[in-house]
PDB file of C-alpha atoms in Angstrom:
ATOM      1  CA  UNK M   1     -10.973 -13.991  23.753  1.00  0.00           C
ATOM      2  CA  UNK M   2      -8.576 -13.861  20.787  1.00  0.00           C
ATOM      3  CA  UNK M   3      -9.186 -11.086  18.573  1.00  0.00           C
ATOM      4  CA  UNK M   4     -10.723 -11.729  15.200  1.00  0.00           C
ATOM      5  CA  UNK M   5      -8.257 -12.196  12.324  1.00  0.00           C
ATOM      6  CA  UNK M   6      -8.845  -9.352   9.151  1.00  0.00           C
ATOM      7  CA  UNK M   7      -7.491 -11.745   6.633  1.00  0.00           C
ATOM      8  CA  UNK M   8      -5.682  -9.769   4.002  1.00  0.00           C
ATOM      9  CA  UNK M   9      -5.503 -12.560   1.660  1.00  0.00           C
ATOM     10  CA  UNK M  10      -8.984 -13.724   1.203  1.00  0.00           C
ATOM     11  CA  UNK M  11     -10.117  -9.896   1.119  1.00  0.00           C
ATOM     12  CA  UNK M  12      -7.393  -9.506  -1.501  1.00  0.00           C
ATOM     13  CA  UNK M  13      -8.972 -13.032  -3.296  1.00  0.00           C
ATOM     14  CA  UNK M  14     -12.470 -11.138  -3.467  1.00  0.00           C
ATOM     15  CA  UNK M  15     -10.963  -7.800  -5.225  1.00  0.00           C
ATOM     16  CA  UNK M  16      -8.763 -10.353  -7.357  1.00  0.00           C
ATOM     17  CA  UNK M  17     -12.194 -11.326  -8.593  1.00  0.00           C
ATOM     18  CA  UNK M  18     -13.749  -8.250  -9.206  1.00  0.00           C
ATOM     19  CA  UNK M  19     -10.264  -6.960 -11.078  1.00  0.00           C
ATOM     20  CA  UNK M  20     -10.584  -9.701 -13.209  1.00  0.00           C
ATOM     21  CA  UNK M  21     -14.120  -8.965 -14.235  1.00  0.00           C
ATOM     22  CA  UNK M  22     -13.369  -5.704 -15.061  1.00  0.00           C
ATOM     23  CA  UNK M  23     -10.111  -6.917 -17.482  1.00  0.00           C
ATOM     24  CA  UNK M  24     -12.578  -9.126 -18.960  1.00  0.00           C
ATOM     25  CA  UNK M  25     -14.798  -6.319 -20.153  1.00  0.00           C
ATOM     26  CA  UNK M  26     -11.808  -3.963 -21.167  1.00  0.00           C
ATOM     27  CA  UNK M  27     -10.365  -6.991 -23.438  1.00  0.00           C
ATOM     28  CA  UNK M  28     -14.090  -7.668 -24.912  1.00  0.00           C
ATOM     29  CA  UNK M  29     -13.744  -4.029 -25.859  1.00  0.00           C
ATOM     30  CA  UNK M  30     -10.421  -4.074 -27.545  1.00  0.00           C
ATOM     31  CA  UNK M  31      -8.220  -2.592 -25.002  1.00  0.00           C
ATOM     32  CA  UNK M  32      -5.733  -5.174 -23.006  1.00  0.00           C
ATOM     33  CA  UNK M  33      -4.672  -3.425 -19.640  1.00  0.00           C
ATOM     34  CA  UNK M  34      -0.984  -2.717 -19.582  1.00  0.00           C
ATOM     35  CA  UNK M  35       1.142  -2.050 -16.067  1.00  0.00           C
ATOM     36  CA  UNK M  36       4.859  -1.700 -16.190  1.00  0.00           C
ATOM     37  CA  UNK M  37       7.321  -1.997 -12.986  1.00  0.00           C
ATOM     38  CA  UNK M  38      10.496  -0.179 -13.212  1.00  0.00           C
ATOM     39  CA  UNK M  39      13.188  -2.195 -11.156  1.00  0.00           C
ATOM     40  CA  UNK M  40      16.632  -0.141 -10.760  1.00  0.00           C
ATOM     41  CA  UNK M  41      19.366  -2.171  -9.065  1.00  0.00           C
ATOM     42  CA  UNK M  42      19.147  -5.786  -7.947  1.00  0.00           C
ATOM     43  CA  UNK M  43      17.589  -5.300  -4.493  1.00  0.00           C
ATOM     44  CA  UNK M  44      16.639  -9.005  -3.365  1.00  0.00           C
ATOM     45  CA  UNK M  45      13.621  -7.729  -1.533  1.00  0.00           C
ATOM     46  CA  UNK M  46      12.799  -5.276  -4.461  1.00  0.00           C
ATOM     47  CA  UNK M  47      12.879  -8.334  -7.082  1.00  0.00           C
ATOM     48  CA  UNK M  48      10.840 -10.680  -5.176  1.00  0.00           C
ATOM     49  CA  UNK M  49       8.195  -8.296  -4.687  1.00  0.00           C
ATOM     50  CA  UNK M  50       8.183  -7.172  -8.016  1.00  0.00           C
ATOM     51  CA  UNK M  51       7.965 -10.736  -9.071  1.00  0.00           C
ATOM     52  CA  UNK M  52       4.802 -10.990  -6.808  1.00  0.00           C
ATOM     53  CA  UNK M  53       3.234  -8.233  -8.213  1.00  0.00           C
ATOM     54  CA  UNK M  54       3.904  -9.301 -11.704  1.00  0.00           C
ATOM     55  CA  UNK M  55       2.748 -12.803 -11.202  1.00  0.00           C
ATOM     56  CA  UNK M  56      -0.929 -11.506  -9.690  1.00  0.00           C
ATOM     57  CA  UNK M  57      -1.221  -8.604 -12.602  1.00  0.00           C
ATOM     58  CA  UNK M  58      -0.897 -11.668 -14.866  1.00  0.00           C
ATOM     59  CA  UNK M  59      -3.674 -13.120 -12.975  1.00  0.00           C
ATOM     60  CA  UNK M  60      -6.336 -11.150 -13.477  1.00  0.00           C
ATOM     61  CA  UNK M  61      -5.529 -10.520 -16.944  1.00  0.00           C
ATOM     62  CA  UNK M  62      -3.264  -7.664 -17.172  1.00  0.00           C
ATOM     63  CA  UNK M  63      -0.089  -7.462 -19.673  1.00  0.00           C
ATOM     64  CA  UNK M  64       2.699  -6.473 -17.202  1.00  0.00           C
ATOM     65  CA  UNK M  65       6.276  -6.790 -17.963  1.00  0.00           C
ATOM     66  CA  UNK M  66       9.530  -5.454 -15.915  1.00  0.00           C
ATOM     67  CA  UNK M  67      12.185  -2.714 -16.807  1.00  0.00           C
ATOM     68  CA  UNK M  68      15.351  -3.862 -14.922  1.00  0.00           C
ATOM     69  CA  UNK M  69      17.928  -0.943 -14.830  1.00  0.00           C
ATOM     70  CA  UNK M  70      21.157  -1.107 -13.634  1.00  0.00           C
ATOM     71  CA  UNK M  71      22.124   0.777  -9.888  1.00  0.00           C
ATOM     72  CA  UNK M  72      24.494   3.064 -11.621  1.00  0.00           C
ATOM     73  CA  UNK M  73      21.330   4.329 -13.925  1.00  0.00           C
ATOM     74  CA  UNK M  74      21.770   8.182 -14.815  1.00  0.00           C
ATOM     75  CA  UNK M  75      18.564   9.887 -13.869  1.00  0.00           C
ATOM     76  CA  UNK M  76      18.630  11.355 -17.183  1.00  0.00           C
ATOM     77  CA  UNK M  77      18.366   7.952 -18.696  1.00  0.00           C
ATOM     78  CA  UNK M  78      15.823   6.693 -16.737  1.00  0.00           C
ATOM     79  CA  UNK M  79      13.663   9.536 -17.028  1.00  0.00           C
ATOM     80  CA  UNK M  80      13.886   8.943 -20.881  1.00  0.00           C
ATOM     81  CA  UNK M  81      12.464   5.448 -20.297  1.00  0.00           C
ATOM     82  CA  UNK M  82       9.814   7.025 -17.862  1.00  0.00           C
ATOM     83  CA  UNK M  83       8.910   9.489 -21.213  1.00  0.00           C
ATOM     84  CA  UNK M  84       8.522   6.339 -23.465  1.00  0.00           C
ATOM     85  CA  UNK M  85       6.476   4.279 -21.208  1.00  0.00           C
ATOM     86  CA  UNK M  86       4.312   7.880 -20.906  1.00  0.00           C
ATOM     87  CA  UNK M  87       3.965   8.179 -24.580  1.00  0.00           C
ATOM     88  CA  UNK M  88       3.155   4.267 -25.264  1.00  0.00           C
ATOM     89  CA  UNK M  89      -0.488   3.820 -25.245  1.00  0.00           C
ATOM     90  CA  UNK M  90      -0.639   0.163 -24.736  1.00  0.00           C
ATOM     91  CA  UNK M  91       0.808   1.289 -21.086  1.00  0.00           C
ATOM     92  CA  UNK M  92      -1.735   2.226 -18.895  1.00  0.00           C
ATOM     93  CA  UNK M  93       0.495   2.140 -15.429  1.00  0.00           C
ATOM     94  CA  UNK M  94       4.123   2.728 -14.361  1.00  0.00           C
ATOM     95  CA  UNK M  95       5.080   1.637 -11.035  1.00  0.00           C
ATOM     96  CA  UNK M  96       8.708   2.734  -9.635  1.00  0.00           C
ATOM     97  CA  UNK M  97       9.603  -0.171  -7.204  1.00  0.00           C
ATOM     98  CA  UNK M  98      11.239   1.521  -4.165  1.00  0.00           C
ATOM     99  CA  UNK M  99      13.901   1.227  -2.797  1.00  0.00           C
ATOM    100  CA  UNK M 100      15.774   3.559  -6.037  1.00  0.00           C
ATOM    101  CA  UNK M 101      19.497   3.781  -5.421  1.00  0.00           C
ATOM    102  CA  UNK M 102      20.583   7.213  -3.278  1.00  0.00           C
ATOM    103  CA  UNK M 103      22.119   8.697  -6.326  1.00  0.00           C
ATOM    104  CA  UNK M 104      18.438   8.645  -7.885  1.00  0.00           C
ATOM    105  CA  UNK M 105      15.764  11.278  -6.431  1.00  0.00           C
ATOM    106  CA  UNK M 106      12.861   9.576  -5.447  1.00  0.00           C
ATOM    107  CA  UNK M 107      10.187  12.958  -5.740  1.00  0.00           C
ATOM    108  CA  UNK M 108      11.591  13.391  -8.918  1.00  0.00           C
ATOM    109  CA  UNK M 109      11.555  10.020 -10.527  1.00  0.00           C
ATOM    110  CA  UNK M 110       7.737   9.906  -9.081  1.00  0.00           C
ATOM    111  CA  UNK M 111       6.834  13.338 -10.704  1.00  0.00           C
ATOM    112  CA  UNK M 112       8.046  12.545 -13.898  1.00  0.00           C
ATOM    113  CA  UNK M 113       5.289   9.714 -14.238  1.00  0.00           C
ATOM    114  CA  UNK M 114       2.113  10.234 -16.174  1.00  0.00           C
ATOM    115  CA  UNK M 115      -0.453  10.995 -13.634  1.00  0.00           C
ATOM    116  CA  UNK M 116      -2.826   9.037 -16.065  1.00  0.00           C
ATOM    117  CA  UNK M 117      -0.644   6.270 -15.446  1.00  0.00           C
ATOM    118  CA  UNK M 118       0.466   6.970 -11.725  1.00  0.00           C
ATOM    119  CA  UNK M 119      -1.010   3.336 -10.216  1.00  0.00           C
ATOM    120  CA  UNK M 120       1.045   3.680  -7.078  1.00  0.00           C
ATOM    121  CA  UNK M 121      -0.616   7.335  -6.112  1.00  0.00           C
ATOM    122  CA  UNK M 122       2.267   8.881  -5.612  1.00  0.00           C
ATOM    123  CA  UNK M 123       2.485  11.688  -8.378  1.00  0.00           C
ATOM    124  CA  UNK M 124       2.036  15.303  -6.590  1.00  0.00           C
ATOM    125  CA  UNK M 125      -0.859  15.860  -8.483  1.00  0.00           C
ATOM    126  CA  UNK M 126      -2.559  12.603  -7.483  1.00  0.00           C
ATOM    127  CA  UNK M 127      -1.325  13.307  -3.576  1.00  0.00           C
ATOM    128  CA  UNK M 128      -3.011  16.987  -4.064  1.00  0.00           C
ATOM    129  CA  UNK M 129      -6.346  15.348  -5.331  1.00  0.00           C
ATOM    130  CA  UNK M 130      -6.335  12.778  -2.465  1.00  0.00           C
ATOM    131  CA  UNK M 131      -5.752  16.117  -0.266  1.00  0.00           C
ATOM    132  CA  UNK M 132      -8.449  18.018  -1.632  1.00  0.00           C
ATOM    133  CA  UNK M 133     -11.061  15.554  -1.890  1.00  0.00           C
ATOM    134  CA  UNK M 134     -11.080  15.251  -5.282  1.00  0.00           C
ATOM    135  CA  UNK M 135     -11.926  11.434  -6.827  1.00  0.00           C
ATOM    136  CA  UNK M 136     -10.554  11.192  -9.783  1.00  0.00           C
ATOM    137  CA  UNK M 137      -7.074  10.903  -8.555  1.00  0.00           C
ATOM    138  CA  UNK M 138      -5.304   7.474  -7.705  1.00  0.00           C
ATOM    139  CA  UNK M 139      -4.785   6.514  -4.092  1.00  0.00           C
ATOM    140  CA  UNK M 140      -1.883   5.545  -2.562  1.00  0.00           C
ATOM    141  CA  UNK M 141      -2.572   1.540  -2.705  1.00  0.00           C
ATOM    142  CA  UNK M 142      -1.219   1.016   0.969  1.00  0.00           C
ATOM    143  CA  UNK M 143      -3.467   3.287   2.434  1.00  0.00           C
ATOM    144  CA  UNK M 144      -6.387   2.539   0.052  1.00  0.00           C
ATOM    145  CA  UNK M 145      -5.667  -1.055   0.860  1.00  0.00           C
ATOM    146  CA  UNK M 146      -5.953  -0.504   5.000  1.00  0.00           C
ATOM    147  CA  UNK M 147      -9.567   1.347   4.453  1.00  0.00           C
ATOM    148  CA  UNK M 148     -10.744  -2.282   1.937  1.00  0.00           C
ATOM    149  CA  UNK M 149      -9.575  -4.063   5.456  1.00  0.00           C
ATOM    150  CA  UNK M 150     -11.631  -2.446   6.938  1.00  0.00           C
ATOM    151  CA  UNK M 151     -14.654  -2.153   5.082  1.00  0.00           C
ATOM    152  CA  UNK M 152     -14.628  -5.891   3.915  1.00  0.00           C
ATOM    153  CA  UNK M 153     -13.832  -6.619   7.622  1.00  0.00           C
ATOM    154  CA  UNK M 154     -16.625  -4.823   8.730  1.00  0.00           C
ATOM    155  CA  UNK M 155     -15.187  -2.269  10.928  1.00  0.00           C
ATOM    156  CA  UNK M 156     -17.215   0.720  12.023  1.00  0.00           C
ATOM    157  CA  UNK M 157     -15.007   3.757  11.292  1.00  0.00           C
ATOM    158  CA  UNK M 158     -17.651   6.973  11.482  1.00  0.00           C
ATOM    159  CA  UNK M 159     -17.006   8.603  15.170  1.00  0.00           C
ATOM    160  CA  UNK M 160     -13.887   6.622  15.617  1.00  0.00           C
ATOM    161  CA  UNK M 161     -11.047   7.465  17.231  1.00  0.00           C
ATOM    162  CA  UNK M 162      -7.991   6.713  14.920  1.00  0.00           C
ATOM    163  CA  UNK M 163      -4.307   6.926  16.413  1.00  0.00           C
ATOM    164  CA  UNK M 164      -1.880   6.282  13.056  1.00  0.00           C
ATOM    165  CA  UNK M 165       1.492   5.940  14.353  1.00  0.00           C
ATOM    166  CA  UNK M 166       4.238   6.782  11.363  1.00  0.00           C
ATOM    167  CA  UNK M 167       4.375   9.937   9.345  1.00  0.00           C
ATOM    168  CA  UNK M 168       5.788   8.540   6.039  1.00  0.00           C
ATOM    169  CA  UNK M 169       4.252  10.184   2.865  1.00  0.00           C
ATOM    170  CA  UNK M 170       3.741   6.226   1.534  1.00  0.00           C
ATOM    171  CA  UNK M 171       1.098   5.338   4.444  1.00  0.00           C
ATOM    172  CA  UNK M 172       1.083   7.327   7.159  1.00  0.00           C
ATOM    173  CA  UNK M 173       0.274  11.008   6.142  1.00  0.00           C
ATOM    174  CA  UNK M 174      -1.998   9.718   3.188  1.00  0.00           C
ATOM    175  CA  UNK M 175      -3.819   7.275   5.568  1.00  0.00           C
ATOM    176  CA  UNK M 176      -5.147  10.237   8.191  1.00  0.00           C
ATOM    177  CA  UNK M 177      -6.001  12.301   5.355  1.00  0.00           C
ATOM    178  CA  UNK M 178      -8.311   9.168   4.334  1.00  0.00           C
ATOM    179  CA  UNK M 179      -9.584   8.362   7.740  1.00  0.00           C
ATOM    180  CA  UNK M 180     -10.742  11.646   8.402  1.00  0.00           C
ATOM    181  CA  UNK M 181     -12.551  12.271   4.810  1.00  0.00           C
ATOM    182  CA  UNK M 182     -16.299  12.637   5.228  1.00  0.00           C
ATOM    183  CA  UNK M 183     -18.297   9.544   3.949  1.00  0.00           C
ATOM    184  CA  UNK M 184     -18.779   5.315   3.846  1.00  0.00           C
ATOM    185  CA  UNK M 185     -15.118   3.790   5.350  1.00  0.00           C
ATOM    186  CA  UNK M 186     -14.040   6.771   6.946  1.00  0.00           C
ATOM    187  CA  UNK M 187     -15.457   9.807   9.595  1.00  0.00           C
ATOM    188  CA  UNK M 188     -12.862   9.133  11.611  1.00  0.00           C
ATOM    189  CA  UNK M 189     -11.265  11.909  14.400  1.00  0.00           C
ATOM    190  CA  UNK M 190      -7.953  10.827  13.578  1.00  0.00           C
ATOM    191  CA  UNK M 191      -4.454  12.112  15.848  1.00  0.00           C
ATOM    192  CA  UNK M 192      -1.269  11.442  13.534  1.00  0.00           C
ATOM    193  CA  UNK M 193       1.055  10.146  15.589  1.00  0.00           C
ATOM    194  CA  UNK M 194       5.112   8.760  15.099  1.00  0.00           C
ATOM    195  CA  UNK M 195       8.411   7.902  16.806  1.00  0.00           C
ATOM    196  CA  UNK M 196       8.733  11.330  18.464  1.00  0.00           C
ATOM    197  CA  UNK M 197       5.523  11.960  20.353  1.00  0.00           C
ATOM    198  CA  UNK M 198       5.299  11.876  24.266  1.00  0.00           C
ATOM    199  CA  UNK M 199       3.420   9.541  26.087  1.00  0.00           C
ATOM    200  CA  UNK M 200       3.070   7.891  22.839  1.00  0.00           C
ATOM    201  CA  UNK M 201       1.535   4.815  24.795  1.00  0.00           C
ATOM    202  CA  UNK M 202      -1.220   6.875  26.319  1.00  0.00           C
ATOM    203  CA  UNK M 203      -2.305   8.019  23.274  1.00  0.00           C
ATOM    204  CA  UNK M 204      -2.283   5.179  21.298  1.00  0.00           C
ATOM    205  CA  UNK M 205      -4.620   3.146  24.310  1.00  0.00           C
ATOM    206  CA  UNK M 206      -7.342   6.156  23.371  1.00  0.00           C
ATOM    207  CA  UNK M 207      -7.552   4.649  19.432  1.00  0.00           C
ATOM    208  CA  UNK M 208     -10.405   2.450  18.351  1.00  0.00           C
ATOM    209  CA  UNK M 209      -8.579   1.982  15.181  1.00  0.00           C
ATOM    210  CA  UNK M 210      -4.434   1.587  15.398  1.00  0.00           C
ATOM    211  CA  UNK M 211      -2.407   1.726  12.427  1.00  0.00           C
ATOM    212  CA  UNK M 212       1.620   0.894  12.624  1.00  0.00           C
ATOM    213  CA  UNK M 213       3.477   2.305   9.910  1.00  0.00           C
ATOM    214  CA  UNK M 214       6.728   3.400  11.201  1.00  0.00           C
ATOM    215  CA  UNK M 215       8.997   0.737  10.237  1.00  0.00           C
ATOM    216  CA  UNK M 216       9.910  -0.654  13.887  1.00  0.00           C
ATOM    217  CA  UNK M 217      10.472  -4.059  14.430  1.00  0.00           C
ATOM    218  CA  UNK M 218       7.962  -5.566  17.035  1.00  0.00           C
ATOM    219  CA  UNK M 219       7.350  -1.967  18.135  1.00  0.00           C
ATOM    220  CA  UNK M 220       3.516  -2.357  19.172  1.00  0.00           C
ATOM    221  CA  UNK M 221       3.257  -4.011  22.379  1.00  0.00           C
ATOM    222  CA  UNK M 222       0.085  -5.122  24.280  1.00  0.00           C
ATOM    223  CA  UNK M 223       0.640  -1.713  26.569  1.00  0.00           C
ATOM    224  CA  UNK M 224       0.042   0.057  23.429  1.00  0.00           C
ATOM    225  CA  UNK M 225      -3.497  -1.168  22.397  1.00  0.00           C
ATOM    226  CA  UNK M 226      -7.210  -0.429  24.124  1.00  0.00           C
ATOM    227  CA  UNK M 227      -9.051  -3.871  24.517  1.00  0.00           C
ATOM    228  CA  UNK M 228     -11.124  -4.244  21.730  1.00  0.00           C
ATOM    229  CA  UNK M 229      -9.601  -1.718  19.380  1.00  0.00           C
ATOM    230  CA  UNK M 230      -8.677  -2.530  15.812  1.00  0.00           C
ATOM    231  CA  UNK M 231      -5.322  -3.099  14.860  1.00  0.00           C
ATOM    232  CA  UNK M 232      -3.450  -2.814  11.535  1.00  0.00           C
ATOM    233  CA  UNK M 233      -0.163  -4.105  10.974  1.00  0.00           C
ATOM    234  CA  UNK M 234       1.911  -2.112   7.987  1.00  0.00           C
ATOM    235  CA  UNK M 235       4.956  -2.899   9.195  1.00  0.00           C
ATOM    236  CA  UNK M 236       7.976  -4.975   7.065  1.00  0.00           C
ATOM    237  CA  UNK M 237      11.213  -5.640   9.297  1.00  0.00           C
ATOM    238  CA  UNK M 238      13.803  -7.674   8.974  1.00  0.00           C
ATOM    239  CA  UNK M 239      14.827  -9.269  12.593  1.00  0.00           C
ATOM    240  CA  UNK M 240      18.013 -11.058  12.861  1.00  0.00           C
ATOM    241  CA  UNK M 241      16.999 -15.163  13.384  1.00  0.00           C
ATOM    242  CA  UNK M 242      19.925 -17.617  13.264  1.00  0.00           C
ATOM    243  CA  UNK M 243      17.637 -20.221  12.828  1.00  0.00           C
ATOM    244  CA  UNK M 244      16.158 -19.020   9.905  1.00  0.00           C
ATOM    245  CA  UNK M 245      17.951 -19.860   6.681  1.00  0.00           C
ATOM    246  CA  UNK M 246      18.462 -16.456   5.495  1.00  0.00           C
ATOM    247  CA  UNK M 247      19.590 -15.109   8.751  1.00  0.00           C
ATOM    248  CA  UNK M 248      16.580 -13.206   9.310  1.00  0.00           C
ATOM    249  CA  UNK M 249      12.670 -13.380   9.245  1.00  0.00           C
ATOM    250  CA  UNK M 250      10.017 -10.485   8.186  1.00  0.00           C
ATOM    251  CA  UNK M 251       8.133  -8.878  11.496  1.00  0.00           C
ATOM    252  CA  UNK M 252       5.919  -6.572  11.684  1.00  0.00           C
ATOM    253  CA  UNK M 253       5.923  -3.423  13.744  1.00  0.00           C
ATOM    254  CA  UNK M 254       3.231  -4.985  16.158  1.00  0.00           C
ATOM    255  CA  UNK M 255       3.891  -8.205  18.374  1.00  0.00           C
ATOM    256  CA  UNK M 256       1.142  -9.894  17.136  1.00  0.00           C
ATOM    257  CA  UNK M 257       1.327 -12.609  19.707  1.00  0.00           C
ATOM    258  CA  UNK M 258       1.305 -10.197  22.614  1.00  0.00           C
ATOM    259  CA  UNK M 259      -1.265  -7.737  21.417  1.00  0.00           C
ATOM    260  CA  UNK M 260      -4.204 -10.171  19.512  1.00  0.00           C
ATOM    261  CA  UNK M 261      -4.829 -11.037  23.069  1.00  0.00           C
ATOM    262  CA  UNK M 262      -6.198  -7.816  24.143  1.00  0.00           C
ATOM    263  CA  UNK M 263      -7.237  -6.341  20.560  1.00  0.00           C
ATOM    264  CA  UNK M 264     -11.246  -6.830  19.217  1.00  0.00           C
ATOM    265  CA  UNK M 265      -9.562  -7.471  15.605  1.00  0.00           C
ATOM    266  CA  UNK M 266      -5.843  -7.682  13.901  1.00  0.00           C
ATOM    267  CA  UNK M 267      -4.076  -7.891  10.762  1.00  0.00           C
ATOM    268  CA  UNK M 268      -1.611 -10.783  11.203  1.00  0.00           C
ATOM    269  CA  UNK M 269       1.522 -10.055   9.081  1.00  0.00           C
ATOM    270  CA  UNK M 270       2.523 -11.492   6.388  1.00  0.00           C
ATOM    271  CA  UNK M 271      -0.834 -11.804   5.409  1.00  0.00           C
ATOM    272  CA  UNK M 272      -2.644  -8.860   5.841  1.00  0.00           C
ATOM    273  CA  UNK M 273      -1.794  -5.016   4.387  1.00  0.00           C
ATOM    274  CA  UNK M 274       0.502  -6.481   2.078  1.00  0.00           C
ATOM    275  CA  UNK M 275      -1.832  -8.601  -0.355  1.00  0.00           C
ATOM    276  CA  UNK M 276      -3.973  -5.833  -0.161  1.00  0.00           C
ATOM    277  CA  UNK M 277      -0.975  -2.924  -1.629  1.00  0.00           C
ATOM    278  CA  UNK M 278      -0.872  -5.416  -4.140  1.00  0.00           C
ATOM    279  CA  UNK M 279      -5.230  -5.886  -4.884  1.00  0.00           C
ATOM    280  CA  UNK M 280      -5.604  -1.967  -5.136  1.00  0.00           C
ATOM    281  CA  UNK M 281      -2.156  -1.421  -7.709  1.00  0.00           C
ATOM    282  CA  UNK M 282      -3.890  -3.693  -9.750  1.00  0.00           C
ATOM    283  CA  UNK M 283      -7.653  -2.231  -9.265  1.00  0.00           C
ATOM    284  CA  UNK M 284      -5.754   1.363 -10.012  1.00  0.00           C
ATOM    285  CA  UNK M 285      -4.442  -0.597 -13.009  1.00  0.00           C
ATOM    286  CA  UNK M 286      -7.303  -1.610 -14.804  1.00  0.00           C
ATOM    287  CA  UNK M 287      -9.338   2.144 -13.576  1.00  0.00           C
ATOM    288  CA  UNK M 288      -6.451   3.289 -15.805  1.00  0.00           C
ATOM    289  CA  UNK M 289      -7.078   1.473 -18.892  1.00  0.00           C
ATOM    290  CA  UNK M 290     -10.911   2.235 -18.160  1.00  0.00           C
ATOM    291  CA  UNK M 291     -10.513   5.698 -18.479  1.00  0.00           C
ATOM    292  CA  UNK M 292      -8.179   5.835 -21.482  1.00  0.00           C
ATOM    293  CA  UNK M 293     -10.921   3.583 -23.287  1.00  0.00           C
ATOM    294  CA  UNK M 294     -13.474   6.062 -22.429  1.00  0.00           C
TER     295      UNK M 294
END
């Protein structure tokens, strides 16, 4: 039996919806939710998914706009534009689109954000909230966006065994901190897992839940995955495809076709984590706005 498909896309419709009801009420109250993206460079990938983003914060109501800087962008300059966009109360989120050039420190450039306005979660002080428990910081959207999968998927999570494979400080290391909280969407007993481990294989067959975040083309195979378990695609890879007119196409790190046969339920990708990064930056958005209103 073919495993059941967690459709990022029509989960991301529904929090769309609710987004958009909350705009609504901030607007009938004066205040017009603002969200900036910060572009350095002309990355292709970069400026289509910044256009993406910009075109579904429009949406749902919120004012967004794009700083473009050039690649050869002094860090000293774009942390003055970083102070502005801090100071300017009709902002109520920054995002820095990743990748930044290598001449540009990327903990750096993240710290220097508001972490009033820190959307994307990624501000040490947010990452040391998320740590300790504490709500009022923002999440990390990816992550945040995996545990909506599985809540509006309806996957049981408390007593679960959760293998994430990938260490990154963008999913991975957030993401086990998450599963293993106490409460609704999480309980998990979670093993953080990557690249490196031994035996990686036997491990990952003991996880109810499987999440692949470590940026490996097609990596996942169906020797990987318990029947039945739940499994989360994170994954964006470009694989060389000479029929493809760009030269390539976007995989996951999971081989879909080999692995929905065994799993219980599946994120197929494009389609699944991705429109869900996108639902919670824009839900962090408008919390944003909500608080400075307050």
């Amino acid at each position: 039996m073919a495993a059941k498909i967690l459709d990022g896309e029509a989960f991301a419709t529904r929090l769309h919806r609710e987004t958009s009801a909350r705009v609504a009420k901030l607007k009938a109250r004066g205040t017009v939710p603002g969200l900036v993206f910060i572009r350095v460079g002309e990355d292709p990938a970069s400026r289509a998914y910044v256009s993406r983003k910009e075109k579904r914060a429009q949406e749902v109501g919120i004012s967004s706009r794009t700083l473009v800087l050039p690649a050869s962008t002094p860090l000293h300059s774009l942390l003055k534009e970083i102070d502005a966009l801090n100071a300017d109360p009709k902002v109520h989120g920054i995002l820095i689109q990743s990748p930044l050039p290598p001449a540009l420190p990327n903990d750096l450039v993240y710290a220097h954000v508001s972490p009033a306005k820190d959307v994307d979660g990624f501000h040490p002080v947010n990452f040391g909230k998320l740590l300790l428990g504490d709500p009022t910081g923002f999440l990390p959207c990816t992550p945040a966006g995996i545990l909506e999968i599985l809540r509006l998927g309806e996957i049981p999570t408390a007593g679960k065994h959760a293998v994430v494979v990938g260490r990154g400080q963008i999913v991975g290391r957030p993401l086990a901190l998450l599963l293993a909280r106490k409460g609704p969407g999480a309980d998990c007993t979670v093993t953080l897992a990557h690249s490196r481990t031994a035996h990686l294989s036997e491990i990952t067959r003991q996880a109810d839940i499987l999440v692949a975040a470590l940026g490996r083309p097609l990596f996942l195979q169906q020797e990987h995955v318990k029947p039945g378990a739940t499994v989360i695609d994170v994954g964006v890879n470009r694989l060389a495809d000479p029929a493809d007119p760009r030269g390539y196409r976007l995989v996951g790190d999971v081989d879909f076709a080999s692995v929905r046969s065994v799993a219980g339920a599946i994120t197929p990708n494009p389609g699944g984590v991705g429109p869900m990064t996108i639902a919670l930056l824009l839900s962090n958005t408008a919390r944003a706005a909500e608080d400075f209103s307050r």
